[in-house]
Tab-separated table of C-alpha atoms in Angstrom:
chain	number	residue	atom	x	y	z
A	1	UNK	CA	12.715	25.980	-17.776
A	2	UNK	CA	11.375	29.424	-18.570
A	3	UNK	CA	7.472	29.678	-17.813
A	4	UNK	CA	5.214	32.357	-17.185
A	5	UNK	CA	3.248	30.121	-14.905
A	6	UNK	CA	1.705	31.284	-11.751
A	7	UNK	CA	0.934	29.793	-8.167
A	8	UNK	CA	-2.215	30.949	-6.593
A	9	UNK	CA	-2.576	32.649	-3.546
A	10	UNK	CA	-4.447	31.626	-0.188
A	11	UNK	CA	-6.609	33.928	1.112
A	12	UNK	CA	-8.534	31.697	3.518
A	13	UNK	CA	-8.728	27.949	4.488
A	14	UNK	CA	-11.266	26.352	6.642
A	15	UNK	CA	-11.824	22.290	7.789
A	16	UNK	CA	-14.586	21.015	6.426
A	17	UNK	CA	-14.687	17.625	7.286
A	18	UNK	CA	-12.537	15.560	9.777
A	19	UNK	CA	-11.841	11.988	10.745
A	20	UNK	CA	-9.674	9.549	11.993
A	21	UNK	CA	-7.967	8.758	7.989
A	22	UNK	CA	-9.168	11.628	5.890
A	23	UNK	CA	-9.969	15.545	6.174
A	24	UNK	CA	-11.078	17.759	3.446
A	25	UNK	CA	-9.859	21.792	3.761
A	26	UNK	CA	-11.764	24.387	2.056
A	27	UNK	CA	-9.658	27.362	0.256
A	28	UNK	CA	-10.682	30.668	-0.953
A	29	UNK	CA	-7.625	30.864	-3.666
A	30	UNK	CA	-7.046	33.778	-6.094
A	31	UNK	CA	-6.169	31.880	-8.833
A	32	UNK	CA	-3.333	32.574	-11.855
A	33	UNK	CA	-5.781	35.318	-13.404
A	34	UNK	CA	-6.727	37.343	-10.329
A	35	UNK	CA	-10.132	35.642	-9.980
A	36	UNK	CA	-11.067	34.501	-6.377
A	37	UNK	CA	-12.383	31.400	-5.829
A	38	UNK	CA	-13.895	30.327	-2.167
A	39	UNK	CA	-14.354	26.253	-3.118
A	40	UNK	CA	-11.112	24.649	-3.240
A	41	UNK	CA	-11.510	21.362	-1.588
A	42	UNK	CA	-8.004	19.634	-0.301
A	43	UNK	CA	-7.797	15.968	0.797
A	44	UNK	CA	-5.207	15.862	3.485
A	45	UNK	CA	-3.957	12.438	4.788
A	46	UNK	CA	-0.170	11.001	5.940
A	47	UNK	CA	2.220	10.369	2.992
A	48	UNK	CA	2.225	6.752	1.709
A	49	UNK	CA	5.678	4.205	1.746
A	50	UNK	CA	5.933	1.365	-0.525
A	51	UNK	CA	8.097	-1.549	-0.552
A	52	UNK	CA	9.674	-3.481	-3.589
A	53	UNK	CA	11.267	-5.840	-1.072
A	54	UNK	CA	13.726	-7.742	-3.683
A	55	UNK	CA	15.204	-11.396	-2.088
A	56	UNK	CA	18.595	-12.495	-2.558
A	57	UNK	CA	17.602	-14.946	-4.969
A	58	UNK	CA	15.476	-11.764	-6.999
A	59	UNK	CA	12.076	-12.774	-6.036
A	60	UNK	CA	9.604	-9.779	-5.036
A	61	UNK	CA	7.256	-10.034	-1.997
A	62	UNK	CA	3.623	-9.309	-3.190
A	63	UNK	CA	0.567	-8.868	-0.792
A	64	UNK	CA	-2.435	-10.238	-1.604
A	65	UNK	CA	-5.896	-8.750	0.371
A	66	UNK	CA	-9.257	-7.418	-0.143
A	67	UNK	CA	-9.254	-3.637	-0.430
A	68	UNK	CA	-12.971	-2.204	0.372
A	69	UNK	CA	-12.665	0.809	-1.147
A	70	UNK	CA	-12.464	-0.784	-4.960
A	71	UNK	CA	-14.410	-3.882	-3.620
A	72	UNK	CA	-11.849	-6.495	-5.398
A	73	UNK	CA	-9.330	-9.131	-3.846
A	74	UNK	CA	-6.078	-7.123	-5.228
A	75	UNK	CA	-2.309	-8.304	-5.604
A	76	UNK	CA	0.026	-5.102	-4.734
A	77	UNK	CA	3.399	-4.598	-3.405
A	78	UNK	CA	3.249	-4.142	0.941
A	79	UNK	CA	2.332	-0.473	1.314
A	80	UNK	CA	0.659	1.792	3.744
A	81	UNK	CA	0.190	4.916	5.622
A	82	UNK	CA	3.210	6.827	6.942
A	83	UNK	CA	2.341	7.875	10.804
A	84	UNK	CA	2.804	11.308	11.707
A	85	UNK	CA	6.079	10.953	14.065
A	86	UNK	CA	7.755	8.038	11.672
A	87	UNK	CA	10.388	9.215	8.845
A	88	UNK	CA	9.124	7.299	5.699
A	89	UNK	CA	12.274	5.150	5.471
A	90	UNK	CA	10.495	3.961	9.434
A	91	UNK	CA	6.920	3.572	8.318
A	92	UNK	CA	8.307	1.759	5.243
A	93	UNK	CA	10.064	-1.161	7.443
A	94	UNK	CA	7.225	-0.947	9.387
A	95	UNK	CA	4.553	-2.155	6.683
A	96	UNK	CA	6.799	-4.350	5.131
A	97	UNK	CA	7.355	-6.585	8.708
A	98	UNK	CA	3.607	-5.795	8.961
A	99	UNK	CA	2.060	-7.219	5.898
A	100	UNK	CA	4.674	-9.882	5.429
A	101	UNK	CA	7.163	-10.544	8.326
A	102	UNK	CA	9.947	-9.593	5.782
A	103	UNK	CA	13.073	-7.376	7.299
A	104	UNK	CA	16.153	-5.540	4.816
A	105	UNK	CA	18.843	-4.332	6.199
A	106	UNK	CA	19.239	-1.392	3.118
A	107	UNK	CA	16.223	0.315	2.227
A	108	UNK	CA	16.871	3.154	-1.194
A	109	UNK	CA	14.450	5.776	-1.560
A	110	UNK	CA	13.993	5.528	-5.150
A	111	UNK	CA	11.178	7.849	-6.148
A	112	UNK	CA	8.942	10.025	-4.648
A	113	UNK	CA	4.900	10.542	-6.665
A	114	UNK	CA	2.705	12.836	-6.094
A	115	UNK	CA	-0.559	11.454	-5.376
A	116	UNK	CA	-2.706	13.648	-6.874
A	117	UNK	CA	-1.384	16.904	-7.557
A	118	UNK	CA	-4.789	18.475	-7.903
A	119	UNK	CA	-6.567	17.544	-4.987
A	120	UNK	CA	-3.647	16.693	-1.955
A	121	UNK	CA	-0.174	17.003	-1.084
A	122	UNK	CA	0.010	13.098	-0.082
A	123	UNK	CA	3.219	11.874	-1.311
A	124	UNK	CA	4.589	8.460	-2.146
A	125	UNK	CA	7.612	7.220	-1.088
A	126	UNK	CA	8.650	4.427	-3.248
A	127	UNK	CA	11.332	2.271	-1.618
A	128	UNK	CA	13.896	-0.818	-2.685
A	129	UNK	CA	14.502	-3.167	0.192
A	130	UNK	CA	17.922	-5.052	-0.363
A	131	UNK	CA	18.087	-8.792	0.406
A	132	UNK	CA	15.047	-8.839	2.379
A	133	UNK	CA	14.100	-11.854	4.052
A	134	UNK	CA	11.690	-13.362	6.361
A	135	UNK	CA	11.954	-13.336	10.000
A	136	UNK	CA	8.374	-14.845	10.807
A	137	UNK	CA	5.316	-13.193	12.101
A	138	UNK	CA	3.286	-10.616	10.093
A	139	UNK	CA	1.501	-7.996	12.244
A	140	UNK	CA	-1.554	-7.203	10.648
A	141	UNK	CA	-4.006	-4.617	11.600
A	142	UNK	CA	-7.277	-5.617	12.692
A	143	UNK	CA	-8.913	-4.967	9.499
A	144	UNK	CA	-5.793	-5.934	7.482
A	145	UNK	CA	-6.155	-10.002	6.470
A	146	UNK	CA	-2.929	-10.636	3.731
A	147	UNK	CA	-1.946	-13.877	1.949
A	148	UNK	CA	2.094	-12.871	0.987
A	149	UNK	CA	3.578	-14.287	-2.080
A	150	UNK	CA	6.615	-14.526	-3.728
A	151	UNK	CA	7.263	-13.856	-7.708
A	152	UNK	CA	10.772	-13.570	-9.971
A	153	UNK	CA	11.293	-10.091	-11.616
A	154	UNK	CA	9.864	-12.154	-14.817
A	155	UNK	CA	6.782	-12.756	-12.880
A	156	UNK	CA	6.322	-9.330	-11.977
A	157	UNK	CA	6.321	-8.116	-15.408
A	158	UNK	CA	4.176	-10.255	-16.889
A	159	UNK	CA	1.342	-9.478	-13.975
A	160	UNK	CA	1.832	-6.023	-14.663
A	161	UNK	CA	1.273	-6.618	-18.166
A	162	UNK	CA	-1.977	-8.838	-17.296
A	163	UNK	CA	-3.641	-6.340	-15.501
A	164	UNK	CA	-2.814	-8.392	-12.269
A	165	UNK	CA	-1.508	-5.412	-10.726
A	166	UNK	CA	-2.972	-2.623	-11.372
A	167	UNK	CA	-3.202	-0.232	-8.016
A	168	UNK	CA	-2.021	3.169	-9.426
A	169	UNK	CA	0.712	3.570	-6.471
A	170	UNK	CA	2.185	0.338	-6.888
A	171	UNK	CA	2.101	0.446	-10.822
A	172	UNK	CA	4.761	3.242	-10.460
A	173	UNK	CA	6.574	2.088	-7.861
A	174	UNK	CA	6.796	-1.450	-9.882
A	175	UNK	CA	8.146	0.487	-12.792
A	176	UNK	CA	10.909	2.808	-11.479
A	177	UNK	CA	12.218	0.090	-9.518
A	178	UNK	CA	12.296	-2.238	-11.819
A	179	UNK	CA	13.581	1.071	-13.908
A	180	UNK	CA	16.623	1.652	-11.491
A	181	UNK	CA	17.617	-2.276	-11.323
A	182	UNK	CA	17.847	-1.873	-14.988
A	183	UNK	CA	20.126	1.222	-15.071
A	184	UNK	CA	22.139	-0.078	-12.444
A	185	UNK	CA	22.495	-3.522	-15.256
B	1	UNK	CA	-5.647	-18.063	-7.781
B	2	UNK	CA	-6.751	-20.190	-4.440
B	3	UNK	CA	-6.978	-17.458	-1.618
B	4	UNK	CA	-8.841	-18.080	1.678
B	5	UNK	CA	-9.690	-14.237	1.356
B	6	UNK	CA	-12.699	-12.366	2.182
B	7	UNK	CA	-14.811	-9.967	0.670
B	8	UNK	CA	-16.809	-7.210	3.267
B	9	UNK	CA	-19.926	-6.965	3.530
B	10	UNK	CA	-22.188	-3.479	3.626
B	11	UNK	CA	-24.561	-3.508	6.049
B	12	UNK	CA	-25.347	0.523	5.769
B	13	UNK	CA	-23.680	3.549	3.948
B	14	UNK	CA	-25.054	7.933	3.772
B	15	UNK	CA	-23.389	10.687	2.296
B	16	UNK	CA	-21.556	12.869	4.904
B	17	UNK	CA	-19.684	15.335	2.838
B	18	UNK	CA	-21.090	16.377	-0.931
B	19	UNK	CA	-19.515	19.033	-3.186
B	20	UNK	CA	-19.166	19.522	-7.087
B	21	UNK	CA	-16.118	17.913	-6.909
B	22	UNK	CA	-15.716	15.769	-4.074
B	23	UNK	CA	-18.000	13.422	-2.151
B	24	UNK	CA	-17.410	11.196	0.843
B	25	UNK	CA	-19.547	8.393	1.868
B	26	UNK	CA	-19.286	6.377	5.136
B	27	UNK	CA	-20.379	2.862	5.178
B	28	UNK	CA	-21.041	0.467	8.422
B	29	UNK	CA	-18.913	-2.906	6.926
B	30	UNK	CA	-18.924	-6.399	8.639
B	31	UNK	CA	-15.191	-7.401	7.845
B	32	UNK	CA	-13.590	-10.609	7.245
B	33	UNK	CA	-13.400	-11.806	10.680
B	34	UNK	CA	-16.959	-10.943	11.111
B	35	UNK	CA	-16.127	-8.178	13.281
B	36	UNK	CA	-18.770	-4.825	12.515
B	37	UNK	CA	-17.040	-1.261	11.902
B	38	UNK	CA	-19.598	2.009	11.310
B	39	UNK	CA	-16.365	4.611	10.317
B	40	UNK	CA	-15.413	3.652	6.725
B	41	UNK	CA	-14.924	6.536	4.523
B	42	UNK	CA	-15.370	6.202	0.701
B	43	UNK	CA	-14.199	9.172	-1.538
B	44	UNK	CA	-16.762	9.142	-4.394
B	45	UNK	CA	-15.734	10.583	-7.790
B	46	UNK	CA	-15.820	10.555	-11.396
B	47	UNK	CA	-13.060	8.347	-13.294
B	48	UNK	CA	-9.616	9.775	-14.776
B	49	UNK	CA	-8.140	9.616	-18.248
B	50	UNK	CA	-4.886	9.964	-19.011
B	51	UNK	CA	-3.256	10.381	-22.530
B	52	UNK	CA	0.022	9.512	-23.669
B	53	UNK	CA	-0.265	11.494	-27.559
B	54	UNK	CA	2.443	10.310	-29.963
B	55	UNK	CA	3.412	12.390	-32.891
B	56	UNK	CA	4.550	11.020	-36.301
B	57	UNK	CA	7.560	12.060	-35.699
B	58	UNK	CA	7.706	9.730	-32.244
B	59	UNK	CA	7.285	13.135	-29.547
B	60	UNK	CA	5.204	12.984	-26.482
B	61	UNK	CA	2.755	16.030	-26.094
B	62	UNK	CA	3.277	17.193	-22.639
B	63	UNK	CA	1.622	20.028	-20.293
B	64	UNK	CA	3.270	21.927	-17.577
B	65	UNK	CA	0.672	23.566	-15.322
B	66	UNK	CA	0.549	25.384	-11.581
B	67	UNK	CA	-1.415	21.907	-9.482
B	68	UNK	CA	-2.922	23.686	-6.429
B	69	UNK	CA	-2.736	20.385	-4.070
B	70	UNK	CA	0.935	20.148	-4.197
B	71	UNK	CA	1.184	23.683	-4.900
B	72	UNK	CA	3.704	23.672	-7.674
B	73	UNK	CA	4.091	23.570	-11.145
B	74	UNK	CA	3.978	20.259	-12.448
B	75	UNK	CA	4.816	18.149	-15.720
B	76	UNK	CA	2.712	15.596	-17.301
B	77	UNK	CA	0.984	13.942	-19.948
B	78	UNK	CA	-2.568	15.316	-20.142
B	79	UNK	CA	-5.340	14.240	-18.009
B	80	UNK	CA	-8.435	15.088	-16.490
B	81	UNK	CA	-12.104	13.817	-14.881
B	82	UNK	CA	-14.035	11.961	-17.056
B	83	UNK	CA	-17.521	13.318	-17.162
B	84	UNK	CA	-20.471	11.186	-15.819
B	85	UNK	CA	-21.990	10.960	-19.177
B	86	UNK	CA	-18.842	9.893	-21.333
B	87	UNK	CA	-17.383	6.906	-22.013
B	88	UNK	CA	-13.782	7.126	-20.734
B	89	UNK	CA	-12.211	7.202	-24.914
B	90	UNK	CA	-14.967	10.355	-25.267
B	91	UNK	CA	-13.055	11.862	-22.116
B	92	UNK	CA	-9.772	11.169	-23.333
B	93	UNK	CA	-9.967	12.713	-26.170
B	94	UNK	CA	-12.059	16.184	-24.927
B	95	UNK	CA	-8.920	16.179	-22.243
B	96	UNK	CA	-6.316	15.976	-24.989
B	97	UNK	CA	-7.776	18.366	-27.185
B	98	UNK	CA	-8.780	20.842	-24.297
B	99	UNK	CA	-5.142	20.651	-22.473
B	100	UNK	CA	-2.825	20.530	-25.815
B	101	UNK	CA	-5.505	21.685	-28.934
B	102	UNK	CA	-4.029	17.883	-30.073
B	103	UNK	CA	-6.331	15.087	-31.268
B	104	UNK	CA	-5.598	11.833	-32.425
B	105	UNK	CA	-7.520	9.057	-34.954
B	106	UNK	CA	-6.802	6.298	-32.827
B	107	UNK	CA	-6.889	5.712	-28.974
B	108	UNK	CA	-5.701	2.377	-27.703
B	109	UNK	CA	-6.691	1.536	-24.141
B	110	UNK	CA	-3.482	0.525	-22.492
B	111	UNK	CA	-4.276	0.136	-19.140
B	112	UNK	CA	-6.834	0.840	-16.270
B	113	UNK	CA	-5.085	1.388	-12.886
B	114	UNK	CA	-7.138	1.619	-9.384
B	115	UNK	CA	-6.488	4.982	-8.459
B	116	UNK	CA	-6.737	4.095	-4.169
B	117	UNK	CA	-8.356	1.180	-3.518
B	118	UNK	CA	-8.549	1.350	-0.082
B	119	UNK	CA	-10.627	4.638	-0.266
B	120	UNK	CA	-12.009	4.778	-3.688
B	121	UNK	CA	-13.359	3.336	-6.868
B	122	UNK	CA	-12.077	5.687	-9.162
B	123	UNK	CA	-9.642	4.264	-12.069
B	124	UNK	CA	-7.335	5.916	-14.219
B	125	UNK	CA	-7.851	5.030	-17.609
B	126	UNK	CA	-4.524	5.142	-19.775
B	127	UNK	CA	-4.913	5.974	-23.544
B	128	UNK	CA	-1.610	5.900	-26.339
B	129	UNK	CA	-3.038	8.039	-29.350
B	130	UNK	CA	-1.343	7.062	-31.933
B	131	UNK	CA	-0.280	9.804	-34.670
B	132	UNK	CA	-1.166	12.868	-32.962
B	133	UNK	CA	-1.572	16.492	-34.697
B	134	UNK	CA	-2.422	20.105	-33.473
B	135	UNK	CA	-5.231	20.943	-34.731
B	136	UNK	CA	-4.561	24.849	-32.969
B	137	UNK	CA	-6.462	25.953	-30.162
B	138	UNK	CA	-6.940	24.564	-26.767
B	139	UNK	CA	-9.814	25.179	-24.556
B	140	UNK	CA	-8.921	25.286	-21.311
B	141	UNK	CA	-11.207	25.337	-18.148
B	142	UNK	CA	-10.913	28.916	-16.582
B	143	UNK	CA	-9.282	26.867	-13.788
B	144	UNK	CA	-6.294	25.984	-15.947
B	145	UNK	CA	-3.666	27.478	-17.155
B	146	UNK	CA	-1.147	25.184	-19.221
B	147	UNK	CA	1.981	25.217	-21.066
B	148	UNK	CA	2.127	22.323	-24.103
B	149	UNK	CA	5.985	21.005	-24.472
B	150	UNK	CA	6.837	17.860	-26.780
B	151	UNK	CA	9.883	15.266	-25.653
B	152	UNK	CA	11.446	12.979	-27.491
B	153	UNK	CA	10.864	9.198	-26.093
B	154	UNK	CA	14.766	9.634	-24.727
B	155	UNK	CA	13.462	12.763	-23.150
B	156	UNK	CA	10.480	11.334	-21.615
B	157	UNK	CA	12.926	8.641	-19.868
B	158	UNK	CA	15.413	11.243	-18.105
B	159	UNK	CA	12.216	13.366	-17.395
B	160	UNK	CA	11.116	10.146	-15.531
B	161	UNK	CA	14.690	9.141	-14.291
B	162	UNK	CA	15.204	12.921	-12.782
B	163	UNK	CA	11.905	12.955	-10.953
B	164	UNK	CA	10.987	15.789	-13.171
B	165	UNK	CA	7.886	14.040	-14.026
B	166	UNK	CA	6.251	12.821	-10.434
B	167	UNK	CA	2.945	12.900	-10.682
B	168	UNK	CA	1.541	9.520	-9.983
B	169	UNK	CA	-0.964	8.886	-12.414
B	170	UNK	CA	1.192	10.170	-15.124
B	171	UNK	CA	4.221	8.307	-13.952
B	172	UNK	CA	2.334	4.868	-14.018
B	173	UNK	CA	0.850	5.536	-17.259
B	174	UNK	CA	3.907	6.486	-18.761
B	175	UNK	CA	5.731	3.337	-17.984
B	176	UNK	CA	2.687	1.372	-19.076
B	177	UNK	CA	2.712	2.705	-22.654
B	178	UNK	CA	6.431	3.369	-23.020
B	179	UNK	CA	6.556	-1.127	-21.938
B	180	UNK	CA	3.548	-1.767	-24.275
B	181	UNK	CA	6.117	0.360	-26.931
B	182	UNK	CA	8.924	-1.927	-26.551
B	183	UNK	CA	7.143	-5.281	-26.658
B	184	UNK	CA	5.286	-3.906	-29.998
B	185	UNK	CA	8.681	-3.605	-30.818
C-alpha cells in the first residue's frame, strides 16, 4: 500500500502515574504536521492471552464471574494478563488451568488485536487450545471467583448473537476462531 | 442463569489521575469473599462508536491512519469517543462523517461490546449504516490524519484473515455485522 502517512516523533516521555496493574506515560509528540504536542497520555499494562479451549467432543469452555470494572456478572472465554517473564503461549496455559482446571496439549496462536491502538500498545493474543480437557483443580486468584461452563460451537453462536457475550476481547477472539475452524472446514 | 456469584461492594472511591482524555479512579471494594481491598483502579472515559458504512454497491468505507499507542499505521472501520452530550447514533454518525466525509440515512445498532470490564465501563457501540454516500469533505480533528479506502465484503474477509485489520474494536465489530449480514441473508 502506497500512503503518505506519517508516524510522529517522541521528543519526551515522562510517568505520570504508577501502580501495581496500570501506568499512564506522558509524551511530548510532534505530530504528522510538525505541531508539538506535550499531552499524550499512554496506558501501559502486560499483553492479554485468551483461550478458545475447544473439547474433543467440540464443546467450548466459558468462564463465568463478576468483573468490577463494568459492575455485571459476565460470561467470557478464560483470559488474563500475560506476566512479564511468561511467553504468551505460557501465560495462556496458565489462565486456562487457572480459571478452569482445563490442560491442551496444542495451543495455535491464531490472531493477535490491538487493544486500543490510540491509547496503548497492549496486545491480545488470541489462542485455540486443541482437545483440551479437564484435569481438576482451578487456581483462582484471590479476587478471581469463576463458575466454568461448557457450550457446543452452536451454543456459542447463538450467545454471541444474544448479547451474552459481549466483552470486546473475547468477541474477537470468538470470531476468528470460530473464523479459522471454518476455513480449515 | 443460576450462579452462586457475587457482586462487590464500594465502600469508598477519589479521583487519583484526571486529564482531558483520561481519568483513573481508585475505589476501596469489599469482594465476594468478604475480604476488603483499597487499590482498585477504574479507567473512566467516554463511550466508543464504531461504524461499519455500506455502500449501494455492497463496499465497506475504511480509514487507514498513523495510531500513536501502537505506533503504526493502522486499518479500520471508523471510530471515535462519543461525546458526553450525544447519544451514541449522534456520535456515530459525526465520527463517520468527520473520518470518511460519508453519511448514511439509516444506522442500525448491531451490537454493544464491554470494552475491559475488569478496568472500565466504557462500551463500544457498533453501528451498520446502511446505503452510505460521500457527501465530500471530511473534518478531521487536527490530531488526525486519515486515508479513506473502500473493500469489497471479500476484501474485508482476507483483510481480517491476513491480520491486516487488528485493531480490536474494529475486528469485533466487523465480525458482528458481517454475521448479522449473513443471517439477514
Amino acid at each position: 500500500v502506497i500512503t503518505l502517512l506519517k508516524k510522529w516523533r517522541v521528543l519526551a516521555e515522562k510517568n505520570v502515574f504508577r501502580t501495581k496493574w496500570l501506568s499512564i506515560r506522558q509524551e511530548t509528540c510532534e505530530i504528522h504536521n510538525g505541531k508539538i504536542i506535550d499531552d499524550y497520555f499512554i496506558i501501559e499494562g502486560g499483553h492479554v492471552a485468551l483461550v478458545f479451549a475447544l473439547t474433543p467432543d467440540k464443546k467450548v469452555v466459558l468462564v463465568r464471574q463478576y468483573k468490577h470494572g463494568i459492575r455485571e456478572i459476565v460470561l467470557e472465554i478464560p483470559a488474563g494478563g500475560i506476566h512479564d517473564d511468561e511467553a504468551p503461549e505460557v501465560g495462556a496455559r496458565r489462565e486456562l488451568l487457572e480459571e478452569t482446571g482445563y490442560v491442551a496439549d496444542e495451543f495455535v496462536l491464531v490472531a493477535t488485536h490491538i487493544r486500543s491502538p490510540s491509547k496503548s500498545a497492549i496486545l491480545d493474543y488470541v489462542y485455540l487450545a486443541k482437545d483440551a480437557y479437564p484435569t481438576g483443580a482451578t487456581q483462582f486468584d484471590e479476587a478471581e471467583n469463576i463458575e466454568v461452563e461448557l457450550a457446543t460451537l452452536d451454543e456459542l453462536r447463538k450467545l454471541l448473537h444474544a448479547g451474552e457475550i459481549r466483552d470486546l476481547g473475547g468477541v474477537a477472539a470468538i470470531y476468528q476462531v470460530l473464523d479459522y475452524l471454518d476455513r480449515l472446514g
